[in-house]
Every structure is written in C-alpha cells, then in structure tokens.
mmCIF file of C-alpha atoms in Angstrom:
data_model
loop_
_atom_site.group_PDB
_atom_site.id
_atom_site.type_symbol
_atom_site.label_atom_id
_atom_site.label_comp_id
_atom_site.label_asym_id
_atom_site.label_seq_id
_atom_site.Cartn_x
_atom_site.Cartn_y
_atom_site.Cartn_z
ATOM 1 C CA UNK Y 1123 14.546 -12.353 -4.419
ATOM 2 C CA UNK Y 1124 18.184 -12.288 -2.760
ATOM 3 C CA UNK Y 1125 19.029 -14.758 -0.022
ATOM 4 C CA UNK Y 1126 18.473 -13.440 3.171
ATOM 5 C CA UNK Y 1127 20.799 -13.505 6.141
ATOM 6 C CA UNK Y 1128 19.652 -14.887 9.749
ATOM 7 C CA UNK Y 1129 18.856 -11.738 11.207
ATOM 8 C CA UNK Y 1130 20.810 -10.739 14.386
ATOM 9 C CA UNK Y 1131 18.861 -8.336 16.953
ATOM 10 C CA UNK Y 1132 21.774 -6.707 18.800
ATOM 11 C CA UNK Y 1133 21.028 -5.265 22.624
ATOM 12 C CA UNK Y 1134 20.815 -1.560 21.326
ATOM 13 C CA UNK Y 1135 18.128 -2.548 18.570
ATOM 14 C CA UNK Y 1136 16.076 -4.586 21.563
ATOM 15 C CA UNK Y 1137 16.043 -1.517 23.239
ATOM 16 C CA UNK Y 1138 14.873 0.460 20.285
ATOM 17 C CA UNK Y 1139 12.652 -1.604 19.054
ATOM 18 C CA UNK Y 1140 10.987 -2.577 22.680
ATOM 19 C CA UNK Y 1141 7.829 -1.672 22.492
ATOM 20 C CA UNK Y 1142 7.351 -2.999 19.319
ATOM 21 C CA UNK Y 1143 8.879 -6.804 20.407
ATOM 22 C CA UNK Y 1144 6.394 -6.542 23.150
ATOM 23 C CA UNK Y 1145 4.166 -6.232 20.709
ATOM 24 C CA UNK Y 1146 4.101 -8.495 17.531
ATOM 25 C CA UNK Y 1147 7.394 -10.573 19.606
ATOM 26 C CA UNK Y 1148 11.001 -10.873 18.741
ATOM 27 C CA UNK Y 1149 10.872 -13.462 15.878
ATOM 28 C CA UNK Y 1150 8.371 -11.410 13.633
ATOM 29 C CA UNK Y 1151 11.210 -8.077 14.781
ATOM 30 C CA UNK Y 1152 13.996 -10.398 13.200
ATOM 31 C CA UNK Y 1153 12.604 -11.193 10.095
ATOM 32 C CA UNK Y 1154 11.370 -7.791 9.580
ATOM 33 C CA UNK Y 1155 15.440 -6.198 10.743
ATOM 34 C CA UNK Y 1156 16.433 -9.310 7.792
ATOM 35 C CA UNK Y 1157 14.238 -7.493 4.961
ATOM 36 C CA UNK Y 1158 15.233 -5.141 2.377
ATOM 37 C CA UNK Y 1159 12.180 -2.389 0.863
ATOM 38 C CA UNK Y 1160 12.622 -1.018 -2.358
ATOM 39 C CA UNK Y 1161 10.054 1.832 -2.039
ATOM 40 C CA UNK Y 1162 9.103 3.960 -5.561
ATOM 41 C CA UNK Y 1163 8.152 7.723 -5.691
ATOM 42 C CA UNK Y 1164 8.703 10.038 -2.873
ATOM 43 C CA UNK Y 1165 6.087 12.536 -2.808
ATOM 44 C CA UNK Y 1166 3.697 12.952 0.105
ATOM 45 C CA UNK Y 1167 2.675 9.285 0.421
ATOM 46 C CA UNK Y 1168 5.757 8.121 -0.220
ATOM 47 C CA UNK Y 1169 7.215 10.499 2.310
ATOM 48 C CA UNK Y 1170 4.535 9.068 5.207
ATOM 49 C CA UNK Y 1171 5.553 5.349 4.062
ATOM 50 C CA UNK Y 1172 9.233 5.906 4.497
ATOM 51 C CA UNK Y 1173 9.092 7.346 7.795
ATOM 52 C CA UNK Y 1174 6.946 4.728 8.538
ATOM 53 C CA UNK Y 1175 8.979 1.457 7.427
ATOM 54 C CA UNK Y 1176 12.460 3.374 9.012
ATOM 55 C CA UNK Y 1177 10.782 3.463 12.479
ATOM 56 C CA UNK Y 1178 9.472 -0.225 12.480
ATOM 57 C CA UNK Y 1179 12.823 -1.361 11.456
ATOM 58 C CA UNK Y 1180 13.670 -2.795 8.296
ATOM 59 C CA UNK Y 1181 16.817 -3.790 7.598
ATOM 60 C CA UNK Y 1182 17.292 -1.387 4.395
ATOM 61 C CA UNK Y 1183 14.930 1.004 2.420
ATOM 62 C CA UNK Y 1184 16.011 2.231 -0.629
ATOM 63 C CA UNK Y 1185 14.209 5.342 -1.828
ATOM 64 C CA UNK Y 1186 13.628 5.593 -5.570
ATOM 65 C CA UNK Y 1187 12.621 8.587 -7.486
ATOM 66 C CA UNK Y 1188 13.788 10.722 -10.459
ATOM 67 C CA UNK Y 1189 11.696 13.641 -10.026
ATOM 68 C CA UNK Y 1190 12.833 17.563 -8.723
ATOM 69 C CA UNK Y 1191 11.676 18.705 -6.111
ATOM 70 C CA UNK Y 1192 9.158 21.592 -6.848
ATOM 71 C CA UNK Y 1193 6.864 23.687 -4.426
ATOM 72 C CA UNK Y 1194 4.010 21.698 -4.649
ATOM 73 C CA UNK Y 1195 6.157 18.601 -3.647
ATOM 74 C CA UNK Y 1196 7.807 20.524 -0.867
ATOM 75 C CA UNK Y 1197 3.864 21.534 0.531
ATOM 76 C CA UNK Y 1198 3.354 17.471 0.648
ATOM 77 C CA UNK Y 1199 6.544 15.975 1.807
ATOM 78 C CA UNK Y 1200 8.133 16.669 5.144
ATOM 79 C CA UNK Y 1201 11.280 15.033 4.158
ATOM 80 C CA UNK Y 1202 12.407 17.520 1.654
ATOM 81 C CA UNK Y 1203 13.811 20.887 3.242
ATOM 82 C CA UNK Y 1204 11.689 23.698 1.809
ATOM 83 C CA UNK Y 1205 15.606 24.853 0.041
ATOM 84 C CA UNK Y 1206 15.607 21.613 -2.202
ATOM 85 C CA UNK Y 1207 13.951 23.224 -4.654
ATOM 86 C CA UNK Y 1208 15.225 21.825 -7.805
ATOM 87 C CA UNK Y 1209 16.742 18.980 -6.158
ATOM 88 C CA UNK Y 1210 16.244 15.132 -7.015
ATOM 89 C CA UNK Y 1211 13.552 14.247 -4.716
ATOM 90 C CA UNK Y 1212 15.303 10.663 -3.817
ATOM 91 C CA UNK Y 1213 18.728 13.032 -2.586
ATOM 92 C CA UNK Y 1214 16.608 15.636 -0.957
ATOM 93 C CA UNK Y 1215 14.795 13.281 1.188
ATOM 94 C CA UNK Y 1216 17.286 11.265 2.174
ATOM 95 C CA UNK Y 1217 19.149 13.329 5.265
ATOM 96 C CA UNK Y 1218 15.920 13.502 7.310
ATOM 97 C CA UNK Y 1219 15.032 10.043 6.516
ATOM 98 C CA UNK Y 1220 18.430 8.329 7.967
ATOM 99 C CA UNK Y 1221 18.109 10.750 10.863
ATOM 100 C CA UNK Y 1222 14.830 8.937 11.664
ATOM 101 C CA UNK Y 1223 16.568 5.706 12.406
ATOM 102 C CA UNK Y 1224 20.420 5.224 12.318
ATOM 103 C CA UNK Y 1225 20.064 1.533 12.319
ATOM 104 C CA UNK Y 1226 18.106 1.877 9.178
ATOM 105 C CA UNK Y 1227 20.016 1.624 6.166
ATOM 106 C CA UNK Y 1228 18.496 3.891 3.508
ATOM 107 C CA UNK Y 1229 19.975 4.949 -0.141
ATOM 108 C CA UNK Y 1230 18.768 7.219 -2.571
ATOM 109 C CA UNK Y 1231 18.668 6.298 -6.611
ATOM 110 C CA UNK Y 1232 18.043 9.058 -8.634
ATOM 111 C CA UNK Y 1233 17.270 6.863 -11.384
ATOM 112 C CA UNK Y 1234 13.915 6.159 -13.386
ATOM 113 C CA UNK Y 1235 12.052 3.651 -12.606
ATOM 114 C CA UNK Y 1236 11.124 2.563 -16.322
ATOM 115 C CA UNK Y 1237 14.817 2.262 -16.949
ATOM 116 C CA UNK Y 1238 15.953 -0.323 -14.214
ATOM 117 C CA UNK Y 1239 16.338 -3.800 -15.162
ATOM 118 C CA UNK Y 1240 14.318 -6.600 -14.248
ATOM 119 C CA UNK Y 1241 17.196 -8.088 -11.861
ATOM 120 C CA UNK Y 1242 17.343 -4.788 -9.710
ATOM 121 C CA UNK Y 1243 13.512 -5.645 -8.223
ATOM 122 C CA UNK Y 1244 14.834 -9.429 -7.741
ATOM 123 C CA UNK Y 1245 17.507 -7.751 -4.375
ATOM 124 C CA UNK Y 1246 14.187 -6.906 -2.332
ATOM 125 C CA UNK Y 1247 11.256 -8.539 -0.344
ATOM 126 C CA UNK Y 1248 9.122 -5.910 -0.920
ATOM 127 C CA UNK Y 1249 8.451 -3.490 -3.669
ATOM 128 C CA UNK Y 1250 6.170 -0.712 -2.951
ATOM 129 C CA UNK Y 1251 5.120 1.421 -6.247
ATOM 130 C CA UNK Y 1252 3.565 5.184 -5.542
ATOM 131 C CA UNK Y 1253 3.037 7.913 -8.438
ATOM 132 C CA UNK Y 1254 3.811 4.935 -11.285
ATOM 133 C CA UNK Y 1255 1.513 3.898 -14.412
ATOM 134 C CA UNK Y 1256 -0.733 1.168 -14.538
ATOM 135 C CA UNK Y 1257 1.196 -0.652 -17.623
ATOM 136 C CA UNK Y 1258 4.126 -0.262 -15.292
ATOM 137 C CA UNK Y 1259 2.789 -1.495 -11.928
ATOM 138 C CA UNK Y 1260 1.341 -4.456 -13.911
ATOM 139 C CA UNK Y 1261 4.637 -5.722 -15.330
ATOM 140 C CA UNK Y 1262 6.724 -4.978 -11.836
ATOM 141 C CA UNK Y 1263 3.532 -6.460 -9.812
ATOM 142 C CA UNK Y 1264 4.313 -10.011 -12.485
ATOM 143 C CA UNK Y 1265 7.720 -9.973 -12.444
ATOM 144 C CA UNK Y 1266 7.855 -10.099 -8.580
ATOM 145 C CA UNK Y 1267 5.302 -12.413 -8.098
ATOM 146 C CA UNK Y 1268 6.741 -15.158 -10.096
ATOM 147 C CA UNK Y 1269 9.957 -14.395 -7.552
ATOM 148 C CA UNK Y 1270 7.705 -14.470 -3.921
ATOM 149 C CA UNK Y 1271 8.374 -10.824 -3.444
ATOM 150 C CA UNK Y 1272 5.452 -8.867 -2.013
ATOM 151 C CA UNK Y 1273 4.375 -5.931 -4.058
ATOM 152 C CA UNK Y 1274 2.529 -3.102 -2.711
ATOM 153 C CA UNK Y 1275 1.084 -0.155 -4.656
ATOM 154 C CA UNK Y 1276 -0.568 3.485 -3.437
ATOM 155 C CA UNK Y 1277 -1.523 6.601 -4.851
ATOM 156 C CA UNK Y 1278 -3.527 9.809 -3.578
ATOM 157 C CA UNK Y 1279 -5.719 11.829 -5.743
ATOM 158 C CA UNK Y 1280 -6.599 15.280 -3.615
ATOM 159 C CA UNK Y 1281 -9.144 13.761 -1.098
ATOM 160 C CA UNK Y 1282 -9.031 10.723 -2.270
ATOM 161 C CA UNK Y 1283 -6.549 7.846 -1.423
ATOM 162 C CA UNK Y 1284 -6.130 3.559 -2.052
ATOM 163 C CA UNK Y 1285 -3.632 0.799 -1.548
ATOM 164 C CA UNK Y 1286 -3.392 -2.184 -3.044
ATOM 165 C CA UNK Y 1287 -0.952 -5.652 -1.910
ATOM 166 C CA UNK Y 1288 0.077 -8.747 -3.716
ATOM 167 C CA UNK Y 1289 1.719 -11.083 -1.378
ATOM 168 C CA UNK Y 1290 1.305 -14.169 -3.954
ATOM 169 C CA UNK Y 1291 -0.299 -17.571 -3.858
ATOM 170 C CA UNK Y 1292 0.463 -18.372 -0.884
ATOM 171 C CA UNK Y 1293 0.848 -16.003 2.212
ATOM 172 C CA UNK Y 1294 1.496 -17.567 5.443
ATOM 173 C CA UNK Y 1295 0.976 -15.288 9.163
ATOM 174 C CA UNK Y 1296 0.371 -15.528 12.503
ATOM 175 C CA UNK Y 1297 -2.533 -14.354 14.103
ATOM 176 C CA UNK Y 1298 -2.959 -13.959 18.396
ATOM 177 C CA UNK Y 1299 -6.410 -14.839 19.189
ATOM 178 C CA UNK Y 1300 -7.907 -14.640 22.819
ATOM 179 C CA UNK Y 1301 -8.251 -18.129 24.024
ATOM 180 C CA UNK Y 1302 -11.682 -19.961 24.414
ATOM 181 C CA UNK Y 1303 -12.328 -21.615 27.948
ATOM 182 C CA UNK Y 1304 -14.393 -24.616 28.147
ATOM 183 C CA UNK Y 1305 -16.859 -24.880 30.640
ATOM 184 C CA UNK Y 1306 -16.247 -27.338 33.552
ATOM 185 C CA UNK Y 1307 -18.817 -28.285 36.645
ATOM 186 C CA UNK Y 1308 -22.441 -29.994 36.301
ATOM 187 C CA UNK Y 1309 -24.220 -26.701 36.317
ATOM 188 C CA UNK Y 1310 -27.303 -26.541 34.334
ATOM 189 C CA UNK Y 1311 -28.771 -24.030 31.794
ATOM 190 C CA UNK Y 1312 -27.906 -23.186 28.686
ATOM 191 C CA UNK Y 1313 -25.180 -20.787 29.525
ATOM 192 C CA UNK Y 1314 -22.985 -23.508 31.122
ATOM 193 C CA UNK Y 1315 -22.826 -24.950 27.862
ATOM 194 C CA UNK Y 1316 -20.979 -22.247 25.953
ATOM 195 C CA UNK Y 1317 -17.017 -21.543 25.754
ATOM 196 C CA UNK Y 1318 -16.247 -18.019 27.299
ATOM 197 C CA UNK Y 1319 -13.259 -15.841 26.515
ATOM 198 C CA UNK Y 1320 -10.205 -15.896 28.393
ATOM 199 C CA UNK Y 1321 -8.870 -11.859 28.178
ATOM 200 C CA UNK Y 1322 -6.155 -13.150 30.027
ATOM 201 C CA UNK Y 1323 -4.756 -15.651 27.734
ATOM 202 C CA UNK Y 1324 -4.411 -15.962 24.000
ATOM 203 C CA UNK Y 1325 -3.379 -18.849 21.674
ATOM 204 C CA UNK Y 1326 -1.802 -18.237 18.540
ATOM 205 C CA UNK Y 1327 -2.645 -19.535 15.187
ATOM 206 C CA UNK Y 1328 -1.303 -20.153 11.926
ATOM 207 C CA UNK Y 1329 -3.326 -19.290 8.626
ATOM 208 C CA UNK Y 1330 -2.379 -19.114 4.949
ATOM 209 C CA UNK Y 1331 -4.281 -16.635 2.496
ATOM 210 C CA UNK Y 1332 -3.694 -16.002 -1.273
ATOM 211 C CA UNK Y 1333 -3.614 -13.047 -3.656
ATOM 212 C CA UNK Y 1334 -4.286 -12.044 -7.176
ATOM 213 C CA UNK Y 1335 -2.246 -9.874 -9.436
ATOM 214 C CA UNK Y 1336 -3.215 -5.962 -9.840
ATOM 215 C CA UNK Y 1337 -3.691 -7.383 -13.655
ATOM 216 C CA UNK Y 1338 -6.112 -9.773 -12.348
ATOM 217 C CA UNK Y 1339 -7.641 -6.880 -9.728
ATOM 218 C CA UNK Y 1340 -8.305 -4.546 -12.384
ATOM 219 C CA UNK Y 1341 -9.333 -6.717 -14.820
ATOM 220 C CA UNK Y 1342 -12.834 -7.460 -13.440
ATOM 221 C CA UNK Y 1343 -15.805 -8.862 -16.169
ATOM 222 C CA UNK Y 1344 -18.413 -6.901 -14.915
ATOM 223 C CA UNK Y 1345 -20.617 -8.601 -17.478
ATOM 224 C CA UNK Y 1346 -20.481 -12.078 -15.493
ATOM 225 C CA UNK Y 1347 -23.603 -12.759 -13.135
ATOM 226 C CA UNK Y 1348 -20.999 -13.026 -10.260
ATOM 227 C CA UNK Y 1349 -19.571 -9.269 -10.580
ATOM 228 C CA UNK Y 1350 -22.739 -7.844 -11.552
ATOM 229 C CA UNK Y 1351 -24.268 -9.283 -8.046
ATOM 230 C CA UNK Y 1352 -21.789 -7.295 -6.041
ATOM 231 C CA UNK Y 1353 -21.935 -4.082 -8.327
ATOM 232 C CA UNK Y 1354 -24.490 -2.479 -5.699
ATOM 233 C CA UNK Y 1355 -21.726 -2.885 -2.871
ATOM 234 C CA UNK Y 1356 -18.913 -2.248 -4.588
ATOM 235 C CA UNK Y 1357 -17.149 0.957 -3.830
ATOM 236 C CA UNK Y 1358 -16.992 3.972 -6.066
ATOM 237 C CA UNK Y 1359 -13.783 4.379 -5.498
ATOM 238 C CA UNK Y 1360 -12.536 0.986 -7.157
ATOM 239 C CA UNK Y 1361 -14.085 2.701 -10.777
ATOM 240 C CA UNK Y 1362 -12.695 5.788 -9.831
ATOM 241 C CA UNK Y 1363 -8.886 4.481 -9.500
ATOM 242 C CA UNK Y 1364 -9.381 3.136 -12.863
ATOM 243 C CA UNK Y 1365 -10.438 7.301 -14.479
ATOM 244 C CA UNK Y 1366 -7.448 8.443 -12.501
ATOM 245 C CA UNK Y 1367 -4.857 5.342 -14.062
ATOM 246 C CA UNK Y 1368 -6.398 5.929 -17.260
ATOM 247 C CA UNK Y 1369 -5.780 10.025 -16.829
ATOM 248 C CA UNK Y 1370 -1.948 9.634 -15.635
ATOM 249 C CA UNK Y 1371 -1.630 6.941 -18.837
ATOM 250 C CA UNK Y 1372 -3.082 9.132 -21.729
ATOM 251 C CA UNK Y 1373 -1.692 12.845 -20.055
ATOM 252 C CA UNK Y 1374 1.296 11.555 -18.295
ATOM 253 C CA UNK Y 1375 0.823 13.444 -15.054
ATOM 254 C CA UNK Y 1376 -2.124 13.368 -12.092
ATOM 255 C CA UNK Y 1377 -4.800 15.546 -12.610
ATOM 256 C CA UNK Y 1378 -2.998 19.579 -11.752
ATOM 257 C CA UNK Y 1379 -4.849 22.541 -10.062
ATOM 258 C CA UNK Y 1380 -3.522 24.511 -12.421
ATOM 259 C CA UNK Y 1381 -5.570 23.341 -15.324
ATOM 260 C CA UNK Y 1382 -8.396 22.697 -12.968
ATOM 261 C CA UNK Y 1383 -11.145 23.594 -15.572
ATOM 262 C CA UNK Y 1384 -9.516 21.430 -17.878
ATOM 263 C CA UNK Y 1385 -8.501 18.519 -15.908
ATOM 264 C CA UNK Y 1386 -12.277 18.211 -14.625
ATOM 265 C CA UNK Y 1387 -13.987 17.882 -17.840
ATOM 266 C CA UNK Y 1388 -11.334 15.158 -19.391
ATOM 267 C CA UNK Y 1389 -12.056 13.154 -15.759
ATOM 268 C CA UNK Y 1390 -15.661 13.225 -16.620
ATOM 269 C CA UNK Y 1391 -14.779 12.524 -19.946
ATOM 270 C CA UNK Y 1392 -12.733 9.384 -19.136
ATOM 271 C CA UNK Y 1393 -15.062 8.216 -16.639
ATOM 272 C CA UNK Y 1394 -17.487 7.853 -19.484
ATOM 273 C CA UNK Y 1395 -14.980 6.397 -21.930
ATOM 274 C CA UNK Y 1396 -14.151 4.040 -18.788
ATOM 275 C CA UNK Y 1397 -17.245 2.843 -18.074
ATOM 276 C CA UNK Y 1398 -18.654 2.604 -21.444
ATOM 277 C CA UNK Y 1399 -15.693 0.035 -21.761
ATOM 278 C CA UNK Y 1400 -16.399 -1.649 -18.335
ATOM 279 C CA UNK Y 1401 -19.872 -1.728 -19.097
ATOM 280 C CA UNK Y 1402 -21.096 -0.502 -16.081
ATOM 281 C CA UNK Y 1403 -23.314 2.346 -15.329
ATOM 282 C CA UNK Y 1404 -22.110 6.085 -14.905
ATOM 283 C CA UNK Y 1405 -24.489 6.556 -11.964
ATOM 284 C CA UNK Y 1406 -21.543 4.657 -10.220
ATOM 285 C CA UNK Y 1407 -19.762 7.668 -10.154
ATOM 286 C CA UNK Y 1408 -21.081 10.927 -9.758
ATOM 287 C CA UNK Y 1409 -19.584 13.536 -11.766
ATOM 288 C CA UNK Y 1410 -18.812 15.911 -8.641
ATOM 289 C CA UNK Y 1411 -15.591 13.700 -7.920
ATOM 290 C CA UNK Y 1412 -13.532 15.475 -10.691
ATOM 291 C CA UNK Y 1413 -13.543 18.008 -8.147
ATOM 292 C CA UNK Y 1414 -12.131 16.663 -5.300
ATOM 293 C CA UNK Y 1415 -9.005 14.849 -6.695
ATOM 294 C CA UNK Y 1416 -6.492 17.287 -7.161
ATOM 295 C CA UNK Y 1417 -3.058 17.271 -5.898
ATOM 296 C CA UNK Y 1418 -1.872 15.220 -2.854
ATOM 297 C CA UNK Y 1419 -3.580 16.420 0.824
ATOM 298 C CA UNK Y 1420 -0.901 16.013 3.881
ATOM 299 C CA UNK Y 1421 -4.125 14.891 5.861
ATOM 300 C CA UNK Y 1422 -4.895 12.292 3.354
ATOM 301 C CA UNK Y 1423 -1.438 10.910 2.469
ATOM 302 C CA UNK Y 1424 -1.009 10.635 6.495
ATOM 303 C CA UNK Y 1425 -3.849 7.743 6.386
ATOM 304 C CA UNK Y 1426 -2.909 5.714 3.564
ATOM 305 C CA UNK Y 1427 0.566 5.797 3.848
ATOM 306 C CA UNK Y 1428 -0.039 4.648 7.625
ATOM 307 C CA UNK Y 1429 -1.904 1.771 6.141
ATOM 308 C CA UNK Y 1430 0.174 0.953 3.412
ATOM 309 C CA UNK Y 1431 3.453 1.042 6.178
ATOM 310 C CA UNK Y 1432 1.357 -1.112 8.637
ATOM 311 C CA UNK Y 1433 0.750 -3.621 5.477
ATOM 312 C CA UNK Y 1434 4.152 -3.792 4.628
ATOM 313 C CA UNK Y 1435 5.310 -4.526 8.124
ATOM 314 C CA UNK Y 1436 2.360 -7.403 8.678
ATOM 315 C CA UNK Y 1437 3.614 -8.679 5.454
ATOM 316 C CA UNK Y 1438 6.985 -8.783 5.948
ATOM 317 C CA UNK Y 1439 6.925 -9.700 9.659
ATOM 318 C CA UNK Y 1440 4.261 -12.615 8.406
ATOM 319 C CA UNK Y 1441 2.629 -11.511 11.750
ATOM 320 C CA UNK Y 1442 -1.904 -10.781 11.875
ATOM 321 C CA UNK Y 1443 -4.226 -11.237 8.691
ATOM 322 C CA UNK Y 1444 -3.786 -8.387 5.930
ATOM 323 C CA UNK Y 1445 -5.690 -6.481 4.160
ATOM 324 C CA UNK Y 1446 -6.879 -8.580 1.304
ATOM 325 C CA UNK Y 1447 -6.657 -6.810 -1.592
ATOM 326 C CA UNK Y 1448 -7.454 -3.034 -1.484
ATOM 327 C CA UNK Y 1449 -7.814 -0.391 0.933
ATOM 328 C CA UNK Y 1450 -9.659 3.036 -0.103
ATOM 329 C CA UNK Y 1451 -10.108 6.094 1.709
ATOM 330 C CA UNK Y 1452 -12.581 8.958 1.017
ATOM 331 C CA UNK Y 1453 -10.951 12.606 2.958
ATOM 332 C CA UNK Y 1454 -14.244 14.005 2.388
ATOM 333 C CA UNK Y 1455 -16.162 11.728 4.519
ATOM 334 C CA UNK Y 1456 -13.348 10.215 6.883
ATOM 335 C CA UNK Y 1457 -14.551 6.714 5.694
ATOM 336 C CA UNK Y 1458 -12.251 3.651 4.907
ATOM 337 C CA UNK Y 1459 -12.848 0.308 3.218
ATOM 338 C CA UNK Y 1460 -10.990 -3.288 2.440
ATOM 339 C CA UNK Y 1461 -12.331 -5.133 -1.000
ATOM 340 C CA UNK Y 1462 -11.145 -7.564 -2.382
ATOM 341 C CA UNK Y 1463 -11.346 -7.837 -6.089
ATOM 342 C CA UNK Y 1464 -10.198 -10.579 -8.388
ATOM 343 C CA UNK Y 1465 -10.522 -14.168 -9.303
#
C-alpha cells in the first residue's frame, strides 16, 4: 500500500460532504477524502458500488473492467448509456460516474484483471473484486493482506446476492455508544440500583476486530465437531456461493438465461459434486435454487452493493463495527444475514 498524504478537507468539500461530517465527524471524512479504491467489474453491482463510494467521498476510484458492454449489461447498469453498446464497460461508465462527484477522482482501465501485476493492487487501500474467479480473488485477497489493504469481494446471482471483507489481523474503529448514567441519591428498590441510558449523550469507544482470508472462509472442515455443530444454522446461501464459484470456474461465465435448461441441471449437478466434496448433506440446498440465479436483478444489486459501499466506507473511515465476514441476501424473501466463517 502507497503512502498516504494528510488529507486536506477544503471549505467546498465541508459543504458537500456536511451531512455526512455531522454524521460519522470530520476526522473519519479525512481519512476517507485520503483513500484511493481500486474497484473490479462494472456490471450492475459494480455500477451501485461506484456510485456509492463517489458520493461518500473517496479521494480516487479507479474503475476496472475489460468487458463490452452488451444489452444485458446495459438492462443492469445505470452508468452505461443504452448507445455503448460494444463499448469497454470501464470507458462507458465513466462520464456519468465523474458527473456524480467532481471532487472524486475516477479513471477507467480497460485492462484485464488477470494480467495486472502484483505492484498495481499495492497503490490502493481498498480493493473491491465483483464478477472475478475464486482462484483469482484468493491470490488478490493474499497478496493484499500481507500489505494491510482491505479487500472486499461481491457477486449477484439473479435473486440472489453476498459480500464478503478482509480487513486483516488487526482492524481498529470507532464505535459511538449512548452513555450509561449512574444512579445517584439514597433511594431504595431495586431499580435505583441500575445504570440508565443517557439518549442525550454518547461516549465513544475504541475496539479492534480481526479477519480471515476468503481462502480461510471457504475452506471450512465441515467434518470437525465444531463446524458440524453450527451446520443447522448455517445459511444456505454460504454452500450455494460455493456451486455458483465452482460454475463460473469450470464454464467461465455466470449461469445465462439463455441456456436456462442447461445451466439448471449442471447447478444441480455441481451442487452434488460440491457437497459430496464438502461432505455435507444435499438437503442443505434444495434443488429449486438453480432457478432463481440467473442474471443480475437491478433490485437485488441495489442491496448488496449498498452494503458492500457502506462496508467500504466503515472500513476505510475506521468509523462503527463491520460486518464480520459475510453478508447474504435472498431477493426472493427480502431477508439478509452476517456470518462469519473461518478459523
């Protein structure tokens, strides 16, 4: 990770960013205007976490993505102009993505991801991988994290949606808590003896969590007596990201409504194959879900990428607790949960 600057907050940014200093305060503003986002794939989720780390503030986002823009992209992503079709998705987006903020700086690379070197992650403090391969989100999510730099990765399959942070060993925030008032007087009971909330004053304190690799995340024994005790409340969804990885590794796309007959029997296909080498039961996972996770839903990409922005921004603002390790999020029944798996 570069050096970064002292951050300067100048009397138009104040202004722009008010409502936010009121917020989360001016120092956590600063070092978010000092940090520089390297953000990976820019199709409907990547399009929802752009607009959302250019209106917080960073200090530069650069938008990453080799891919043309085609009609199902252009359906998805409200940063593309419905005429870019053919385009490089990175150039396409990039007009309506400066014209969000102007004191954002943001740069397109039209580039492949599997072909930049390992120095290029090394100029950011946060890396945020959407639409990439497992082997490839394991080695970027190692090489950052033996450099401090906070990876964050996201995908959404049709209905279905997850996110999923490393912010390293050692993660240090602030958190605003409402301060506890000690009771005063000699009067009796029980009551008099408990500390009451004061909604008109809070205290802030400082708290250090930790983080496991996505290596470590996926790489679950569920064969040990401690994983197998937690199988019954584990979501489905944490099996089901590893079918869809495993489906974008072996066909090199997502699953495509165009081969929708096809695509569902190789999910349920995989799922088996998956679980077979898990060791966990298919009853996990019922086999409807090859239905429901085709292409990427606007509704959908809306929710996690609003997540994965707000986790970017708590990260690199080092301001409330984050979500600790995954967040996934079911369209079909509105629901959304935060696991943590790993050592």
């Amino acid at each position: 990770m570069i050096e970064m600057e002292d951050p300067f907050i100048s009397e138009e940014e104040a202004a722009q960013y008010d409502r936010q200093i009121r917020l989360w305060g001016l120092d956590a503003q600063k070092r978010l205007r000092g940090s520089r986002v390297l953000l990976a794939g820019l199709g409907g989720l990547g399009a929802e976490v752009a607009k959302n780390l250019i209106l917080a503030g960073v200090k530069e986002l650069t938008l990453l993505d080799h891919e043309q823009v085609s009609e199902e992209s252009c359906r998805a992503q409200f940063l593309v102009p419905v005429t870019a079709q053919g385009k490089n998705r990175a150039q396409a987006s990039l007009e309506r993505a400066q014209n969000l903020n102007p004191m954002v700086k943001v740069h397109a690379d039209s580039d492949r991801i599997e072909e930049k070197s390992d120095d290029f992650f090394l100029e950011f403090e946060a890396v945020c991988l959407t639409g990439c391969s497992k082997d490839l989100m394991v080695r970027i999510d190692r090489l950052c994290s033996q450099h401090n730099i906070k990876v964050f990765c996201g995908d959404v399959y049709g209905y279905y949606g997850y996110m999923f942070c490393n912010l390293g060993q050692e993660h240090k925030y602030i958190e605003e808590k409402p301060k506890l008032v000690k009771p005063t007087g000699n009067s009796g009971g029980p009551e008099a003896k408990k500390a009451k909330v004061d909604i008109n004053e809070t205290i802030v304190v400082k708290k250090t969590t930790s983080f496991c690799t996505l290596k470590e995340a996926l790489g679950v024994d569920w064969t040990s007596e401690k994983a197998k005790a937690r199988l019954k409340k584990t979501p489905a969804d944490y099996f089901m990201l590893h079918v869809l990885l495993k489906f974008r590794t072996d066909k090199g796309r997502d699953p495509d409504p165009q081969t929708f007959a096809e695509d569902s029997k190789l999910l349920i296909q995989i799922r088996d194959d998956v679980f077979e080498a898990l060791e966990v039961s298919t009853d996990l996972l019922r086999e409807d879900f090859a239905s429901y996770c085709f292409s990427e839903m606007s509704p959908v990409c809306a929710v996690v990428g609003g997540v994965l922005g707000q986790e970017v921004v708590k990260a690199l603002s080092q301001r409330d607790p984050p979500h600790r390790n995954f967040f996934f999020f079911d369209g079909r029944t509105g629901n959304g949960v935060v696991d943590y798996f790993g050592p």
